[in-house]
Structure formats: C-alpha cells, structure tokens
Amino acid sequence: DTGVSQDPRHKITKRGQNVTFRCDPISEHNRLYWYRQTLGQGPEFLTYFQNEAQLEKSRLLSDRFSAERPKGSFSTLEIQRTEQGDSAMYLCASSRPEYNEQFFGPGTRLTVL
Amino acid sequence: GENVEQHPSTLSVQEGDSAVIKCTYSDSASNYFPWYKQELGKRPQLIIDIRSNVGEKKDQRIAVTLNKTAKHFSLHITETQPEDSAVYFCAASIDRDDKIIFGKGTRLHILP
C-alpha cells in the first residue's frame, strides 16, 4: 500500500495519560500535515512540516501537543496529560510541494475516558 | 485567518436529480479550492479542485464554479447515484501556506 498510513487506528486512554500517534506519508511527499476532526465537523488544521521543519502550528495546538518529523519521513504527534476534549479523529495528510493535493491517511481515533 | 462557510449542512435529493453545495471564504489571498468526499468511517478523498485563475471545472458528473469577486464557490453533482451519499467538504488554501481550511461539511443523502 503506497498511501498514507497511520498507527494506531484506535486508541482508548484514561484522562491524564500521554499518547503518541505515528504517520507515514507517501514516499517522496515532503510535506506532512496533521488535522483533527470531531464528529460532525470538518478537519481542523493543527500543524505541518516541510521535510523535518515544522512550518506552522495552529493556536488549536496547546502546549500539551507536540509534533515531530525528525528525519523528514514519518511524523509523530504526542498529546500529554490527555483531556476528554482531546477525543477526536487525528488525521495525517501528505503532499508534494508542486501540487496542492493532500492525501489523507485513515486517521487515529482517540477516545479519552 | 481564513474562514470557510458551507451550506446546507444536510441535503436530500432524489436519485437522478442534481445536488448543489455552496461555500464562501473570507481570505482574498486564497487561490486553491478543493472538495473532499468522506464516506462513513473513511478518510477524506479529493474529488475535484479548482484554482483561482479558473472560473469553472468539470469532471464527468461533478462540476465546480468559482466567483473570486464574491468569494463564492459551489459544487454541482448531476444525475446523482446512491454511491454519491456521503459528507462533502469544501475547503480553501493559500498556496504559500498550503494548510487547508475546511468547511463544516454537507451530508448528502440520495433518496431511492
């Protein structure tokens, strides 16, 4: 499968725990994006990378959230001290710079109890 | 920042009829307008997009129109089929920023 992959697909955690998600973009896509989608809403932009550089962070990304893309390939999104309001689908997308089209992964559904 | 408004939130059309979804955006610097389809439990998938130097684009039963002056853009689906039932998102992006700002979505129901 040459599409964007995300792991895990589902995560259930207790409030206050830390969680980490991984995204593997399409190879040769040097741009990688993280979005969050809650029920009945459109995806909301969180942050994006060009290669290993994090170019923009949304104000939605509180200091409990951190994202990395250390080698410019896969990326991780960590949420510390999870809250019930963090429950959502976390989507990753990737693109090539000469094309705007972003290809989405299947998402990681986070449930915080 | 950019804000994208989309309506209606829900749309039901008889199979074979046309469906129209309308969006507005706020940032005049936006110049790329993709439309995504999301089926239940699936990832969003791009179905068509349009750039600001084009007023209309068509791909088989799907067409998009863009009015940059009014900051309006629309999705038209003709001869609707059951498999068109899904949530559709309009979105806007500024090339240099690349992040996509999505509307809240339109749930389209195709009635038999």
CSV table of C-alpha atoms in Angstrom, one decimal:
chain,number,residue,atom,x,y,z
A,1,ASP,CA,0.0,0.0,0.0
A,2,THR,CA,1.6,3.2,-1.1
A,3,GLY,CA,-0.9,5.5,0.6
A,4,VAL,CA,-0.6,7.5,3.9
A,5,SER,CA,-0.6,5.2,6.8
A,6,GLN,CA,-1.3,5.9,10.5
A,7,ASP,CA,-0.8,3.9,13.6
A,8,PRO,CA,-2.7,3.0,15.8
A,9,ARG,CA,-6.1,3.2,14.2
A,10,HIS,CA,-7.8,3.4,17.5
A,11,LYS,CA,-6.6,4.5,20.9
A,12,ILE,CA,-8.5,4.5,24.2
A,13,THR,CA,-6.8,6.1,27.1
A,14,LYS,CA,-7.6,7.5,30.5
A,15,ARG,CA,-7.6,11.2,31.2
A,16,GLY,CA,-4.2,12.4,32.2
A,17,GLN,CA,-2.3,9.7,30.2
A,18,ASN,CA,0.1,10.5,27.4
A,19,VAL,CA,-0.5,9.2,23.9
A,20,THR,CA,1.6,9.2,20.7
A,21,PHE,CA,0.5,8.7,17.2
A,22,ARG,CA,2.5,7.9,14.1
A,23,CYS,CA,2.0,8.9,10.5
A,24,ASP,CA,3.9,7.5,7.5
A,25,PRO,CA,3.4,9.8,4.4
A,26,ILE,CA,3.5,8.8,0.8
A,27,SER,CA,7.2,8.4,-0.2
A,28,GLU,CA,8.6,11.5,-1.9
A,29,HIS,CA,6.0,13.7,-0.3
A,30,ASN,CA,8.0,16.2,1.6
A,31,ARG,CA,5.0,18.0,3.2
A,32,LEU,CA,3.1,16.4,6.1
A,33,TYR,CA,0.1,17.8,7.8
A,34,TRP,CA,-1.8,17.0,11.0
A,35,TYR,CA,-5.6,17.7,11.3
A,36,ARG,CA,-8.1,17.0,14.0
A,37,GLN,CA,-11.7,16.1,13.2
A,38,THR,CA,-14.5,15.9,15.7
A,39,LEU,CA,-18.0,14.4,15.0
A,40,GLY,CA,-20.0,16.4,12.5
A,41,GLN,CA,-17.2,18.8,11.8
A,42,GLY,CA,-14.6,19.3,9.0
A,43,PRO,CA,-10.9,18.6,9.7
A,44,GLU,CA,-9.2,21.4,11.6
A,45,PHE,CA,-5.6,22.2,10.8
A,46,LEU,CA,-3.1,21.5,13.6
A,47,THR,CA,0.4,21.7,12.2
A,48,TYR,CA,2.5,21.0,9.1
A,49,PHE,CA,6.1,20.1,8.2
A,50,GLN,CA,8.2,20.6,5.1
A,51,ASN,CA,10.8,17.9,5.4
A,52,GLU,CA,11.9,18.0,9.0
A,53,ALA,CA,11.0,21.6,9.6
A,54,GLN,CA,7.7,22.4,11.4
A,55,LEU,CA,6.5,25.4,9.5
A,56,GLU,CA,3.3,26.3,11.2
A,57,LYS,CA,1.3,25.5,14.3
A,58,SER,CA,-2.4,26.3,14.8
A,59,ARG,CA,-3.4,28.0,18.0
A,60,LEU,CA,-5.5,24.8,18.5
A,61,LEU,CA,-2.2,23.1,19.3
A,62,SER,CA,-1.8,23.7,23.0
A,63,ASP,CA,1.5,23.2,24.8
A,64,ARG,CA,0.3,19.7,25.7
A,65,PHE,CA,0.6,18.8,22.0
A,66,SER,CA,3.9,18.3,20.3
A,67,ALA,CA,4.7,17.0,16.8
A,68,GLU,CA,8.0,15.9,15.3
A,69,ARG,CA,9.3,14.7,12.0
A,70,PRO,CA,12.9,14.0,12.8
A,71,LYS,CA,14.2,12.6,9.5
A,72,GLY,CA,11.7,14.2,7.2
A,73,SER,CA,9.9,10.9,6.7
A,74,PHE,CA,7.4,9.7,9.3
A,75,SER,CA,5.9,12.0,11.9
A,76,THR,CA,4.7,11.6,15.5
A,77,LEU,CA,2.0,13.6,17.3
A,78,GLU,CA,2.2,13.4,21.1
A,79,ILE,CA,-0.5,14.5,23.5
A,80,GLN,CA,0.4,14.9,27.1
A,81,ARG,CA,-2.0,14.8,30.0
A,82,THR,CA,-4.9,14.0,27.8
A,83,GLU,CA,-8.3,15.5,28.4
A,84,GLN,CA,-11.8,14.4,27.4
A,85,GLY,CA,-11.9,17.3,24.9
A,86,ASP,CA,-9.0,15.7,23.1
A,87,SER,CA,-11.3,12.9,21.9
A,88,ALA,CA,-11.3,13.1,18.1
A,89,MET,CA,-10.1,11.6,14.9
A,90,TYR,CA,-6.5,12.7,14.2
A,91,LEU,CA,-5.8,12.8,10.5
A,92,CYS,CA,-2.5,13.0,8.8
A,93,ALA,CA,-2.0,14.1,5.2
A,94,SER,CA,0.9,14.5,2.8
A,95,SER,CA,1.6,16.3,-0.4
A,96,ARG,CA,4.3,17.3,-2.8
A,97,PRO,CA,5.2,21.0,-3.0
A,98,GLU,CA,4.4,21.4,-6.6
A,99,TYR,CA,0.9,20.0,-6.1
A,100,ASN,CA,-1.6,21.3,-3.6
A,101,GLU,CA,-3.5,18.0,-3.4
A,102,GLN,CA,-3.2,16.5,0.1
A,103,PHE,CA,-3.7,12.7,0.5
A,104,PHE,CA,-5.2,11.7,3.8
A,105,GLY,CA,-4.4,8.7,6.0
A,106,PRO,CA,-7.2,6.6,7.6
A,107,GLY,CA,-6.8,8.5,10.9
A,108,THR,CA,-6.3,7.6,14.5
A,109,ARG,CA,-9.5,7.7,16.6
A,110,LEU,CA,-8.7,8.8,20.1
A,111,THR,CA,-11.1,8.3,23.0
A,112,VAL,CA,-10.2,9.8,26.3
A,113,LEU,CA,-12.2,8.3,29.2
B,1,GLY,CA,-7.2,33.8,9.2
B,2,GLU,CA,-9.3,32.1,6.6
B,3,ASN,CA,-12.9,31.1,7.4
B,4,VAL,CA,-14.9,28.8,5.1
B,5,GLU,CA,-18.7,28.7,5.5
B,6,GLN,CA,-20.6,25.8,3.8
B,7,HIS,CA,-24.3,25.2,3.3
B,8,PRO,CA,-26.6,23.4,3.5
B,9,SER,CA,-25.5,21.2,6.4
B,10,THR,CA,-27.8,18.4,5.1
B,11,LEU,CA,-29.2,17.8,1.7
B,12,SER,CA,-31.5,15.1,0.4
B,13,VAL,CA,-32.1,14.7,-3.3
B,14,GLN,CA,-33.9,12.1,-5.4
B,15,GLU,CA,-31.7,9.7,-7.2
B,16,GLY,CA,-31.1,11.1,-10.7
B,17,ASP,CA,-31.6,14.8,-9.6
B,18,SER,CA,-28.9,17.3,-9.2
B,19,ALA,CA,-27.3,18.5,-5.9
B,20,VAL,CA,-25.7,21.8,-5.3
B,21,ILE,CA,-23.5,22.7,-2.3
B,22,LYS,CA,-22.3,26.3,-1.7
B,23,CYS,CA,-19.4,27.8,0.1
B,24,THR,CA,-18.0,31.2,0.9
B,25,TYR,CA,-14.5,32.1,2.1
B,26,SER,CA,-13.1,35.2,3.7
B,27,ASP,CA,-9.4,35.5,2.8
B,28,SER,CA,-9.0,37.0,-0.7
B,29,ALA,CA,-5.5,35.5,-0.8
B,30,SER,CA,-6.9,32.0,-1.1
B,31,ASN,CA,-6.4,30.6,-4.5
B,32,TYR,CA,-6.9,26.9,-4.3
B,33,PHE,CA,-10.3,25.3,-3.6
B,34,PRO,CA,-10.5,21.6,-3.2
B,35,TRP,CA,-13.6,19.5,-2.5
B,36,TYR,CA,-13.4,16.3,-0.4
B,37,LYS,CA,-15.8,13.5,-0.1
B,38,GLN,CA,-15.9,11.5,3.2
B,39,GLU,CA,-17.8,8.3,3.5
B,40,LEU,CA,-18.8,7.0,6.9
B,41,GLY,CA,-15.7,5.8,8.7
B,42,LYS,CA,-13.4,6.6,5.8
B,43,ARG,CA,-10.7,9.1,5.1
B,44,PRO,CA,-11.5,12.3,3.2
B,45,GLN,CA,-10.8,11.9,-0.5
B,46,LEU,CA,-10.3,14.7,-3.0
B,47,ILE,CA,-12.9,14.6,-5.8
B,48,ILE,CA,-12.3,17.8,-7.6
B,49,ASP,CA,-10.4,21.1,-7.1
B,50,ILE,CA,-10.2,24.5,-8.8
B,51,ARG,CA,-7.7,27.3,-8.8
B,52,SER,CA,-8.5,31.0,-8.8
B,53,ASN,CA,-7.4,31.5,-12.4
B,54,VAL,CA,-10.3,29.3,-13.5
B,55,GLY,CA,-14.0,30.0,-13.2
B,56,GLU,CA,-15.4,26.5,-13.7
B,57,LYS,CA,-14.1,23.0,-13.9
B,58,LYS,CA,-16.0,19.8,-14.8
B,59,ASP,CA,-15.2,16.1,-14.3
B,60,GLN,CA,-17.9,13.8,-15.6
B,61,ARG,CA,-21.0,14.4,-13.3
B,62,ILE,CA,-19.1,16.8,-11.0
B,63,ALA,CA,-18.5,20.5,-11.6
B,64,VAL,CA,-17.2,23.3,-9.5
B,65,THR,CA,-17.7,27.0,-10.1
B,66,LEU,CA,-15.7,29.9,-8.5
B,67,ASN,CA,-16.6,33.5,-8.2
B,68,LYS,CA,-13.5,35.2,-6.8
B,69,THR,CA,-15.1,38.6,-6.6
B,70,ALA,CA,-17.9,37.4,-4.4
B,71,LYS,CA,-15.7,34.8,-2.7
B,72,HIS,CA,-18.2,32.1,-3.5
B,73,PHE,CA,-17.6,28.6,-4.9
B,74,SER,CA,-20.0,25.7,-5.5
B,75,LEU,CA,-20.1,22.0,-6.1
B,76,HIS,CA,-22.6,20.6,-8.6
B,77,ILE,CA,-23.4,16.9,-8.9
B,78,THR,CA,-25.7,15.9,-11.7
B,79,GLU,CA,-27.5,12.6,-12.2
B,80,THR,CA,-27.0,11.6,-8.6
B,81,GLN,CA,-26.5,8.0,-7.7
B,82,PRO,CA,-26.7,6.1,-4.4
B,83,GLU,CA,-22.9,6.0,-4.1
B,84,ASP,CA,-22.9,9.8,-4.0
B,85,SER,CA,-24.3,9.6,-0.5
B,86,ALA,CA,-21.5,10.9,1.8
B,87,VAL,CA,-20.3,14.0,3.6
B,88,TYR,CA,-18.8,16.7,1.3
B,89,PHE,CA,-16.3,19.3,2.5
B,90,CYS,CA,-15.4,22.4,0.7
B,91,ALA,CA,-12.0,24.0,1.5
B,92,ALA,CA,-9.7,26.8,0.8
B,93,SER,CA,-6.0,27.2,0.8
B,94,ILE,CA,-3.3,29.8,0.1
B,95,ASP,CA,-0.5,28.2,-2.0
B,96,ARG,CA,2.3,29.6,0.1
B,97,ASP,CA,0.7,28.4,3.3
B,98,ASP,CA,-0.6,25.1,2.0
B,99,LYS,CA,-2.7,24.3,5.0
B,100,ILE,CA,-6.3,23.6,4.0
B,101,ILE,CA,-9.2,25.3,5.9
B,102,PHE,CA,-12.3,23.2,5.7
B,103,GLY,CA,-16.0,24.0,5.8
B,104,LYS,CA,-18.2,22.1,8.3
B,105,GLY,CA,-19.5,19.7,5.7
B,106,THR,CA,-22.7,18.8,3.9
B,107,ARG,CA,-24.3,15.4,4.5
B,108,LEU,CA,-25.8,14.4,1.1
B,109,HIS,CA,-28.5,11.7,1.1
B,110,ILE,CA,-29.5,10.2,-2.2
B,111,LEU,CA,-33.1,9.0,-1.9
B,112,PRO,CA,-34.2,6.0,-4.0
